[in-house]
mmCIF file of C-alpha atoms and ligand atoms in Angstrom:
data_model
loop_
_atom_site.group_PDB
_atom_site.id
_atom_site.type_symbol
_atom_site.label_atom_id
_atom_site.label_comp_id
_atom_site.label_asym_id
_atom_site.label_seq_id
_atom_site.Cartn_x
_atom_site.Cartn_y
_atom_site.Cartn_z
ATOM 1 C CA MET A 1 -0.263 -0.180 -0.237
ATOM 2 C CA PHE A 2 2.714 2.410 -0.022
ATOM 3 C CA ASP A 3 1.788 2.776 -3.740
ATOM 4 C CA GLU A 4 -0.660 5.333 -2.346
ATOM 5 C CA LEU A 5 1.655 7.079 -0.778
ATOM 6 C CA THR A 6 3.137 10.415 -2.782
ATOM 7 C CA GLY A 7 5.839 10.931 -3.924
ATOM 8 C CA ASN A 8 9.240 9.917 -2.145
ATOM 9 C CA SER A 9 9.619 6.527 -4.356
ATOM 10 C CA ARG A 10 13.419 5.826 -3.220
ATOM 11 C CA VAL A 11 12.421 5.345 -0.165
ATOM 12 C CA LYS A 12 9.677 3.531 -0.526
ATOM 13 C CA GLY A 13 11.503 1.163 -1.882
ATOM 14 C CA VAL A 14 14.431 1.415 1.064
ATOM 15 C CA LEU A 15 11.723 1.147 3.210
ATOM 16 C CA GLU A 16 9.872 -2.488 0.939
ATOM 17 C CA ARG A 17 13.550 -4.205 1.176
ATOM 18 C CA MET A 18 13.965 -4.006 4.892
ATOM 19 C CA LEU A 19 10.259 -4.983 5.837
ATOM 20 C CA VAL A 20 10.646 -8.075 3.399
ATOM 21 C CA ALA A 21 13.894 -8.773 4.417
ATOM 22 C CA ASP A 22 12.646 -8.768 8.256
ATOM 23 C CA ARG A 23 15.425 -6.136 8.714
ATOM 24 C CA LEU A 24 13.479 -3.436 10.275
ATOM 25 C CA PRO A 25 15.640 -1.485 12.643
ATOM 26 C CA GLY A 26 14.412 -0.960 15.891
ATOM 27 C CA ALA A 27 14.739 3.183 15.764
ATOM 28 C CA MET A 28 15.171 4.482 12.943
ATOM 29 C CA LEU A 29 15.399 8.774 12.079
ATOM 30 C CA PHE A 30 12.715 10.185 8.918
ATOM 31 C CA THR A 31 14.117 13.416 8.513
ATOM 32 C CA GLY A 32 12.747 15.838 5.758
ATOM 33 C CA GLU A 33 10.660 19.063 5.805
ATOM 34 C CA GLU A 34 7.548 19.593 6.781
ATOM 35 C CA GLY A 35 4.079 18.417 5.228
ATOM 36 C CA ILE A 36 5.665 15.471 2.921
ATOM 37 C CA GLY A 37 3.879 12.499 4.392
ATOM 38 C CA LYS A 38 7.200 11.743 6.858
ATOM 39 C CA LYS A 39 4.239 10.466 9.236
ATOM 40 C CA LEU A 40 1.482 8.654 7.029
ATOM 41 C CA PHE A 41 5.086 5.912 5.924
ATOM 42 C CA ALA A 42 5.891 5.790 9.373
ATOM 43 C CA LEU A 43 2.162 4.894 10.054
ATOM 44 C CA GLU A 44 1.878 2.592 6.710
ATOM 45 C CA ILE A 45 4.696 1.081 8.533
ATOM 46 C CA ALA A 46 2.566 0.436 11.398
ATOM 47 C CA ARG A 47 0.447 -1.331 9.314
ATOM 48 C CA ALA A 48 2.560 -3.495 7.114
ATOM 49 C CA LEU A 49 4.157 -4.735 10.258
ATOM 50 C CA ASN A 50 0.498 -5.060 12.191
ATOM 51 C CA CYS A 51 -2.052 -6.659 8.621
ATOM 52 C CA ARG A 52 -4.028 -9.521 8.752
ATOM 53 C CA THR A 53 -3.359 -10.662 5.281
ATOM 54 C CA PRO A 54 -0.506 -8.850 4.278
ATOM 55 C CA LYS A 55 1.070 -9.117 0.507
ATOM 56 C CA ASP A 56 4.862 -9.304 0.460
ATOM 57 C CA MET A 57 5.070 -7.797 3.366
ATOM 58 C CA GLU A 58 2.507 -4.889 2.576
ATOM 59 C CA ALA A 59 0.063 -3.875 4.058
ATOM 60 C CA CYS A 60 -3.493 -4.609 2.840
ATOM 61 C CA GLY A 61 -4.802 -1.598 3.313
ATOM 62 C CA VAL A 62 -9.153 -3.313 4.451
ATOM 63 C CA CYS A 63 -8.285 -5.708 6.863
ATOM 64 C CA SER A 64 -9.489 -4.401 10.455
ATOM 65 C CA SER A 65 -5.848 -3.863 11.897
ATOM 66 C CA CYS A 66 -4.741 -1.617 8.430
ATOM 67 C CA VAL A 67 -7.586 0.587 8.947
ATOM 68 C CA ARG A 68 -7.599 0.962 13.249
ATOM 69 C CA ILE A 69 -3.674 2.250 12.547
ATOM 70 C CA ARG A 70 -5.208 4.522 10.084
ATOM 71 C CA LYS A 71 -6.619 6.767 12.699
ATOM 72 C CA LEU A 72 -5.317 8.886 15.314
ATOM 73 C CA ASN A 73 -6.568 9.709 18.428
ATOM 74 C CA TYR A 74 -5.805 13.758 18.500
ATOM 75 C CA PRO A 75 -7.735 14.352 21.530
ATOM 76 C CA THR A 76 -9.940 17.482 21.192
ATOM 77 C CA ARG A 77 -9.534 19.452 23.584
ATOM 78 C CA ASP A 78 -6.684 21.818 24.894
ATOM 79 C CA ASP A 79 -5.913 20.152 28.264
ATOM 80 C CA ALA A 80 -2.242 20.030 28.360
ATOM 81 C CA ASP A 81 -2.128 16.824 30.103
ATOM 82 C CA GLU A 82 -3.750 14.800 26.776
ATOM 83 C CA TRP A 83 -1.676 15.939 24.821
ATOM 84 C CA THR A 84 1.274 14.643 27.229
ATOM 85 C CA GLN A 85 -0.233 11.648 26.853
ATOM 86 C CA ILE A 86 0.685 9.129 24.565
ATOM 87 C CA ILE A 87 -1.731 9.377 21.183
ATOM 88 C CA TRP A 88 -2.613 6.055 20.474
ATOM 89 C CA THR A 89 -4.804 4.930 16.976
ATOM 90 C CA ASP A 90 -7.529 2.679 16.858
ATOM 91 C CA HIS A 91 -5.273 0.121 17.291
ATOM 92 C CA PRO A 92 -3.736 -0.492 20.674
ATOM 93 C CA ASP A 93 0.021 -1.243 18.618
ATOM 94 C CA VAL A 94 0.602 1.523 17.730
ATOM 95 C CA GLY A 95 0.310 5.668 18.707
ATOM 96 C CA LEU A 96 2.193 8.660 18.783
ATOM 97 C CA VAL A 97 4.146 11.451 21.162
ATOM 98 C CA VAL A 98 4.149 15.577 20.523
ATOM 99 C CA ALA A 99 5.817 18.433 22.047
ATOM 100 C CA PRO A 100 2.322 19.787 23.801
ATOM 101 C CA ARG A 101 4.267 23.241 24.350
ATOM 102 C CA ARG A 102 7.245 23.344 22.593
ATOM 103 C CA VAL A 103 9.197 20.654 24.344
ATOM 104 C CA LEU A 104 8.827 16.831 24.511
ATOM 105 C CA ARG A 105 8.685 16.159 27.836
ATOM 106 C CA VAL A 106 10.697 13.499 30.494
ATOM 107 C CA GLU A 107 7.466 11.685 31.109
ATOM 108 C CA GLN A 108 6.406 11.228 27.642
ATOM 109 C CA MET A 109 9.523 9.120 26.631
ATOM 110 C CA ARG A 110 9.315 6.904 29.983
ATOM 111 C CA GLN A 111 5.720 6.400 29.193
ATOM 112 C CA ILE A 112 6.873 5.185 25.685
ATOM 113 C CA GLU A 113 9.666 3.553 27.019
ATOM 114 C CA LYS A 114 7.180 1.885 29.641
ATOM 115 C CA GLU A 115 5.077 0.615 26.837
ATOM 116 C CA ALA A 116 8.114 -0.080 24.370
ATOM 117 C CA ASN A 117 8.609 -3.102 27.036
ATOM 118 C CA TYR A 118 5.400 -4.766 26.586
ATOM 119 C CA ARG A 119 5.020 -7.703 24.084
ATOM 120 C CA PRO A 120 1.951 -6.401 21.317
ATOM 121 C CA PHE A 121 -1.586 -6.820 22.465
ATOM 122 C CA GLU A 122 -3.119 -7.555 19.584
ATOM 123 C CA GLY A 123 -0.860 -7.654 16.069
ATOM 124 C CA LYS A 124 2.653 -8.928 15.814
ATOM 125 C CA ALA A 125 4.974 -5.342 16.446
ATOM 126 C CA ARG A 126 4.202 -2.225 18.985
ATOM 127 C CA VAL A 127 5.277 0.557 16.907
ATOM 128 C CA PHE A 128 5.331 5.151 17.782
ATOM 129 C CA LEU A 129 5.787 7.690 16.474
ATOM 130 C CA ILE A 130 7.898 10.636 18.304
ATOM 131 C CA ASP A 131 6.802 13.528 16.346
ATOM 132 C CA GLU A 132 9.359 17.321 16.413
ATOM 133 C CA ALA A 133 11.942 14.941 17.702
ATOM 134 C CA ASP A 134 14.666 18.025 17.722
ATOM 135 C CA LYS A 135 11.514 19.296 20.250
ATOM 136 C CA LEU A 136 13.580 16.324 22.728
ATOM 137 C CA ASN A 137 15.781 18.515 25.407
ATOM 138 C CA ASP A 138 18.406 16.778 27.413
ATOM 139 C CA ALA A 139 16.329 15.589 29.315
ATOM 140 C CA SER A 140 13.935 14.325 28.090
ATOM 141 C CA ALA A 141 16.696 13.104 24.768
ATOM 142 C CA ASN A 142 18.332 11.338 27.875
ATOM 143 C CA ALA A 143 15.408 8.863 28.742
ATOM 144 C CA LEU A 144 15.007 8.395 25.670
ATOM 145 C CA LEU A 145 18.305 7.106 24.837
ATOM 146 C CA LYS A 146 17.562 3.867 27.509
ATOM 147 C CA VAL A 147 15.170 2.408 24.976
ATOM 148 C CA LEU A 148 17.004 3.253 21.792
ATOM 149 C CA GLU A 149 19.826 1.110 23.122
ATOM 150 C CA GLU A 150 18.198 -1.584 22.925
ATOM 151 C CA PRO A 151 14.317 -1.584 21.989
ATOM 152 C CA PRO A 152 12.951 -4.947 22.289
ATOM 153 C CA ARG A 153 12.327 -6.696 19.479
ATOM 154 C CA THR A 154 8.806 -6.070 18.769
ATOM 155 C CA SER A 155 8.788 -2.551 19.744
ATOM 156 C CA HIS A 156 10.428 0.141 17.085
ATOM 157 C CA LEU A 157 10.329 3.639 17.525
ATOM 158 C CA ILE A 158 10.392 6.164 14.464
ATOM 159 C CA LEU A 159 11.691 10.218 14.999
ATOM 160 C CA ILE A 160 9.725 12.537 13.022
ATOM 161 C CA THR A 161 11.768 15.261 12.074
ATOM 162 C CA ALA A 162 12.345 18.254 10.130
ATOM 163 C CA ARG A 163 15.376 19.556 11.444
ATOM 164 C CA PRO A 164 17.524 17.009 12.186
ATOM 165 C CA ALA A 165 20.278 19.323 12.903
ATOM 166 C CA MET A 166 18.429 19.850 16.613
ATOM 167 C CA LEU A 167 19.066 16.479 17.673
ATOM 168 C CA LEU A 168 21.784 15.442 20.005
ATOM 169 C CA PRO A 169 24.887 13.233 18.243
ATOM 170 C CA THR A 170 23.573 10.024 20.864
ATOM 171 C CA ILE A 171 21.177 10.298 19.831
ATOM 172 C CA LEU A 172 21.238 10.532 15.458
ATOM 173 C CA SER A 173 24.016 7.744 15.836
ATOM 174 C CA ARG A 174 21.373 4.893 17.229
ATOM 175 C CA CYS A 175 18.534 5.782 14.714
ATOM 176 C CA GLN A 176 19.151 4.267 11.114
ATOM 177 C CA MET A 177 18.258 7.486 9.601
ATOM 178 C CA ILE A 178 15.611 7.442 6.561
ATOM 179 C CA ARG A 179 15.863 11.045 4.479
ATOM 180 C CA PHE A 180 12.970 12.561 2.581
ATOM 181 C CA SER A 181 12.907 14.762 -0.330
ATOM 182 C CA PRO A 182 10.198 17.516 -1.142
ATOM 183 C CA LEU A 183 7.515 16.376 -3.013
ATOM 184 C CA THR A 184 8.044 17.637 -6.861
ATOM 185 C CA PRO A 185 4.924 20.129 -8.309
ATOM 186 C CA ALA A 186 3.256 17.095 -11.099
ATOM 187 C CA GLU A 187 3.128 14.642 -7.394
ATOM 188 C CA ILE A 188 1.486 16.694 -5.371
ATOM 189 C CA GLU A 189 -0.493 18.196 -8.988
ATOM 190 C CA LYS A 190 -1.580 14.539 -9.084
ATOM 191 C CA TYR A 191 -2.261 14.480 -5.721
ATOM 192 C CA LEU A 192 -5.096 17.523 -6.150
ATOM 193 C CA ILE A 193 -6.782 16.512 -9.056
ATOM 194 C CA LYS A 194 -7.787 12.558 -7.555
ATOM 195 C CA ASN A 195 -8.767 14.140 -4.949
ATOM 196 C CA ASP A 196 -11.605 16.229 -6.096
ATOM 197 C CA THR A 197 -9.392 20.337 -6.866
ATOM 198 C CA ASP A 198 -10.281 20.633 -9.988
ATOM 199 C CA VAL A 199 -7.248 20.926 -13.079
ATOM 200 C CA LYS A 200 -6.204 24.768 -12.806
ATOM 201 C CA THR A 201 -6.536 24.865 -8.628
ATOM 202 C CA ALA A 202 -4.474 21.533 -8.666
ATOM 203 C CA ARG A 203 -2.086 23.306 -10.940
ATOM 204 C CA LEU A 204 -1.139 26.420 -9.088
ATOM 205 C CA ARG A 205 -0.794 25.042 -5.988
ATOM 206 C CA ALA A 206 0.631 22.280 -6.048
ATOM 207 C CA ARG A 207 3.580 25.043 -8.499
ATOM 208 C CA ALA A 208 3.549 27.183 -5.332
ATOM 209 C CA ALA A 209 3.718 24.699 -2.693
ATOM 210 C CA GLY A 210 7.544 24.767 -1.962
ATOM 211 C CA GLY A 211 7.411 20.781 -2.312
ATOM 212 C CA SER A 212 4.914 20.813 0.683
ATOM 213 C CA MET A 213 1.818 18.461 0.182
ATOM 214 C CA GLY A 214 0.787 19.988 3.640
ATOM 215 C CA ARG A 215 0.417 23.309 2.525
ATOM 216 C CA ALA A 216 -0.767 23.041 -1.033
ATOM 217 C CA LEU A 217 -3.884 21.277 1.078
ATOM 218 C CA SER A 218 -3.834 23.864 3.784
ATOM 219 C CA GLY A 219 -4.036 26.705 1.799
ATOM 220 C CA ASP A 220 -2.236 29.380 3.570
ATOM 221 C CA LEU A 221 -0.571 29.361 0.322
ATOM 222 C CA ILE A 222 -0.567 34.130 0.878
ATOM 223 C CA THR A 223 1.890 33.347 3.299
ATOM 224 C CA PHE A 224 3.472 31.393 2.088
ATOM 225 C CA THR A 225 3.987 33.453 -0.998
ATOM 226 C CA SER A 226 5.142 36.377 0.867
ATOM 227 C CA GLN A 227 7.836 34.570 2.999
ATOM 228 C CA ARG A 228 8.727 32.981 -0.203
ATOM 229 C CA LYS A 229 9.521 37.010 -1.983
ATOM 230 C CA ALA A 230 10.952 37.636 1.134
ATOM 231 C CA MET A 231 13.492 35.101 1.190
ATOM 232 C CA LEU A 232 14.354 35.179 -2.508
ATOM 233 C CA LYS A 233 15.418 39.470 -2.555
ATOM 234 C CA VAL A 234 18.053 37.559 0.427
ATOM 235 C CA LEU A 235 19.468 35.622 -2.353
ATOM 236 C CA ASN A 236 19.219 38.091 -4.771
ATOM 237 C CA ALA A 237 21.507 40.490 -2.807
ATOM 238 C CA LEU A 238 23.443 37.494 -2.064
ATOM 239 C CA VAL A 239 23.837 36.706 -5.711
ATOM 240 C CA LEU A 240 23.098 39.393 -7.829
ATOM 241 C CA SER A 241 22.938 42.970 -6.323
ATOM 242 C CA ASN A 242 25.979 41.713 -3.716
ATOM 243 C CA ASP A 243 23.173 44.584 -1.637
ATOM 244 C CA ARG A 244 24.471 44.618 1.785
ATOM 245 C CA ALA A 245 21.656 47.869 2.757
ATOM 246 C CA GLN A 246 19.107 44.916 1.120
ATOM 247 C CA LEU A 247 20.631 41.981 3.223
ATOM 248 C CA LEU A 248 20.372 44.582 6.856
ATOM 249 C CA ARG A 249 16.654 44.973 5.724
ATOM 250 C CA SER A 250 16.097 41.376 5.043
ATOM 251 C CA ALA A 251 17.599 40.218 8.710
ATOM 252 C CA GLU A 252 15.303 42.949 10.120
ATOM 253 C CA GLN A 253 12.324 42.071 8.770
ATOM 254 C CA LEU A 254 13.070 38.612 9.646
ATOM 255 C CA ASN A 255 12.747 39.437 13.185
ATOM 256 C CA GLU A 256 10.186 41.439 12.997
ATOM 257 C CA ALA A 257 7.403 41.077 15.710
ATOM 258 C CA GLN A 258 4.698 40.606 13.374
ATOM 259 C CA TYR A 259 7.038 37.501 11.992
ATOM 260 C CA LYS A 260 8.241 35.999 14.949
ATOM 261 C CA ASP A 261 6.190 33.125 14.433
ATOM 262 C CA GLU A 262 7.337 32.416 10.605
ATOM 263 C CA PHE A 263 10.945 32.810 12.098
ATOM 264 C CA GLU A 264 11.927 28.918 11.129
ATOM 265 C CA GLU A 265 9.672 29.273 8.612
ATOM 266 C CA ARG A 266 11.880 31.793 6.823
ATOM 267 C CA LEU A 267 14.430 29.702 6.938
ATOM 268 C CA ASP A 268 13.574 27.037 5.573
ATOM 269 C CA VAL A 269 11.782 28.512 2.872
ATOM 270 C CA LEU A 270 15.272 29.999 2.445
ATOM 271 C CA GLU A 271 16.991 26.799 1.724
ATOM 272 C CA THR A 272 14.390 25.184 -0.033
ATOM 273 C CA LEU A 273 15.436 28.527 -2.889
ATOM 274 C CA ILE A 274 19.353 27.934 -1.934
ATOM 275 C CA ARG A 275 19.007 24.734 -3.027
ATOM 276 C CA ASP A 276 17.184 24.979 -6.126
ATOM 277 C CA ALA A 277 19.593 27.635 -7.423
ATOM 278 C CA TRP A 278 22.257 24.874 -6.760
ATOM 279 C CA MET A 279 20.914 22.082 -8.376
ATOM 280 C CA LEU A 280 19.649 24.424 -11.524
ATOM 281 C CA SER A 281 23.105 25.316 -11.966
ATOM 282 C CA LEU A 282 24.220 21.729 -11.888
ATOM 283 C CA GLY A 283 22.269 21.803 -14.756
ATOM 284 C CA VAL A 284 19.147 19.982 -13.188
ATOM 285 C CA ASP A 285 15.460 20.207 -14.465
ATOM 286 C CA THR A 286 12.994 22.564 -13.701
ATOM 287 C CA SER A 287 10.851 19.849 -13.298
ATOM 288 C CA ARG A 288 12.859 18.363 -10.348
ATOM 289 C CA ILE A 289 12.863 21.611 -8.256
ATOM 290 C CA VAL A 290 10.689 23.060 -5.329
ATOM 291 C CA ASN A 291 9.812 26.138 -6.114
ATOM 292 C CA GLU A 292 8.830 25.297 -10.155
ATOM 293 C CA ASP A 293 7.221 28.543 -10.581
ATOM 294 C CA LEU A 294 9.856 30.515 -9.551
ATOM 295 C CA SER A 295 12.452 29.224 -12.491
ATOM 296 C CA ALA A 296 13.090 32.318 -14.558
ATOM 297 C CA GLU A 297 14.534 33.885 -11.412
ATOM 298 C CA LEU A 298 16.741 31.076 -10.250
ATOM 299 C CA LYS A 299 17.700 30.637 -13.677
ATOM 300 C CA GLU A 300 19.302 34.015 -13.347
ATOM 301 C CA ILE A 301 20.388 33.456 -9.823
ATOM 302 C CA ALA A 302 22.046 29.548 -10.903
ATOM 303 C CA GLN A 303 23.980 31.483 -13.637
ATOM 304 C CA LYS A 304 25.873 33.279 -11.080
ATOM 305 C CA ILE A 305 25.808 31.114 -7.634
ATOM 306 C CA ASP A 306 28.498 29.444 -6.821
ATOM 307 C CA PRO A 307 27.757 25.538 -5.560
ATOM 308 C CA GLY A 308 30.494 25.983 -3.027
ATOM 309 C CA ARG A 309 29.112 28.559 -1.266
ATOM 310 C CA ALA A 310 25.798 27.709 -1.483
ATOM 311 C CA GLY A 311 26.635 24.057 0.349
ATOM 312 C CA ASP A 312 28.125 26.439 3.010
ATOM 313 C CA TRP A 313 24.818 28.710 3.371
ATOM 314 C CA ILE A 314 22.988 25.786 4.213
ATOM 315 C CA LEU A 315 25.538 24.445 7.175
ATOM 316 C CA GLN A 316 25.345 28.117 8.342
ATOM 317 C CA ILE A 317 22.036 28.209 8.324
ATOM 318 C CA GLU A 318 21.508 25.093 10.277
ATOM 319 C CA ASP A 319 24.361 26.559 12.556
ATOM 320 C CA LEU A 320 22.561 29.343 13.204
ATOM 321 C CA ARG A 321 19.833 27.253 14.086
ATOM 322 C CA GLU A 322 21.683 25.585 16.742
ATOM 323 C CA GLN A 323 22.652 28.625 18.113
ATOM 324 C CA LEU A 324 19.196 29.706 18.879
ATOM 325 C CA ILE A 325 18.491 26.834 20.473
ATOM 326 C CA VAL A 326 20.953 28.387 23.274
ATOM 327 C CA ASN A 327 18.837 32.104 23.597
ATOM 328 C CA VAL A 328 21.714 34.031 21.696
ATOM 329 C CA ASN A 329 20.770 37.998 21.115
ATOM 330 C CA ARG A 330 18.476 36.433 18.350
ATOM 331 C CA LYS A 331 18.889 39.440 16.355
ATOM 332 C CA VAL A 332 22.555 39.755 16.372
ATOM 333 C CA THR A 333 22.916 36.461 15.125
ATOM 334 C CA THR A 334 20.385 36.937 12.192
ATOM 335 C CA ASP A 335 22.884 40.204 11.394
ATOM 336 C CA SER A 336 25.569 37.971 11.450
ATOM 337 C CA LEU A 337 24.317 34.549 9.816
ATOM 338 C CA PHE A 338 23.806 36.933 6.191
ATOM 339 C CA LEU A 339 27.327 38.816 7.282
ATOM 340 C CA VAL A 340 28.465 35.452 7.058
ATOM 341 C CA MET A 341 27.113 34.449 3.973
ATOM 342 C CA ALA A 342 27.419 37.939 2.313
ATOM 343 C CA GLY A 343 31.052 37.001 2.715
ATOM 344 C CA ASP A 344 31.825 39.826 5.666
ATOM 345 C CA VAL A 345 33.084 38.162 8.291
ATOM 346 C CA ALA A 346 34.039 34.820 8.420
ATOM 347 C CA ALA A 347 32.461 32.133 10.072
ATOM 348 C CA THR A 348 32.864 32.176 13.930
ATOM 349 C CA LYS A 349 31.871 28.282 14.550
ATOM 350 C CA ARG A 350 31.814 28.365 17.887
ATOM 351 C CA PRO A 351 31.520 25.290 20.344
ATOM 352 C CA LYS A 352 28.965 23.045 20.689
ATOM 353 C CA VAL A 353 26.722 23.698 23.300
ATOM 354 C CA ARG A 354 25.277 20.047 23.690
HETATM 355 ZN ZN1 ZN B 1 -4.260 -5.493 6.185
#
């Protein structure tokens, strides 16, 4: 039933081979942008493991186990206590935890440890999803390490994150990492049309979604479009106009109160733009880039971009994300990020705090 999931055919192949060979790791880390199906793939694994009538180790999709695993019972109320429990599917062996107030807590990891040690109640394997794994703090990460070190053979943990750089090395080293790619506009378009969006709207949404099905479906394309416009200015200033004043204006805008909650999203968008320009500079076809609708602008940038520097920029952005965890002054850090990217200031690689 992996067929029914959109995109990431390489990942499908990898997971199918692991399942068929009965070599699915006890701990996996699914990485890749928001809204590209990481959680759906994780649930599909849970179904494959627990399906009553599997075919070649793939879930049938229709038996009672398959049907019940599809449904996650998110709490309906804003009650913090409920959100800090394991959120079960309708199947007693499959559940997930999320970060209620932007932190995954120690108690949640202890619950997972306890549950993972039980044998499956009904199916063949217990599967636990840890969503937003980048929201583990030191204490909860340490609590999780205990299970990750030796997960019982019948339990599987799948950590999910769009920001793997924020995870402790000790966690990273214990998980098999599976990287998901952004979806192509064609993949998103096909899905939208299949789900009753008219062809014209589907085309538009797919092209402006920046590789994220979540964004194409949620419809908040206006915010996204303005974020992308702002970040394209940064890339233009870096590559084409060499405009320091623009860079500082952009840094300032990133820190304006009204965009406070969008800070990380904007950095994500900037990264996809850099990657696209970089790919175009290497001769990759426009149908394979994320921001296909901006291909004219990105091609112009691609002609001037230095691929080595583009790689550095992405590392520098990741570095900024790490620094932000330790309460550094965001304004100062963002200013200096853009100046480092412009090559005015040497990158100061600060020692890792954790
Ligand atoms: Zn089934």
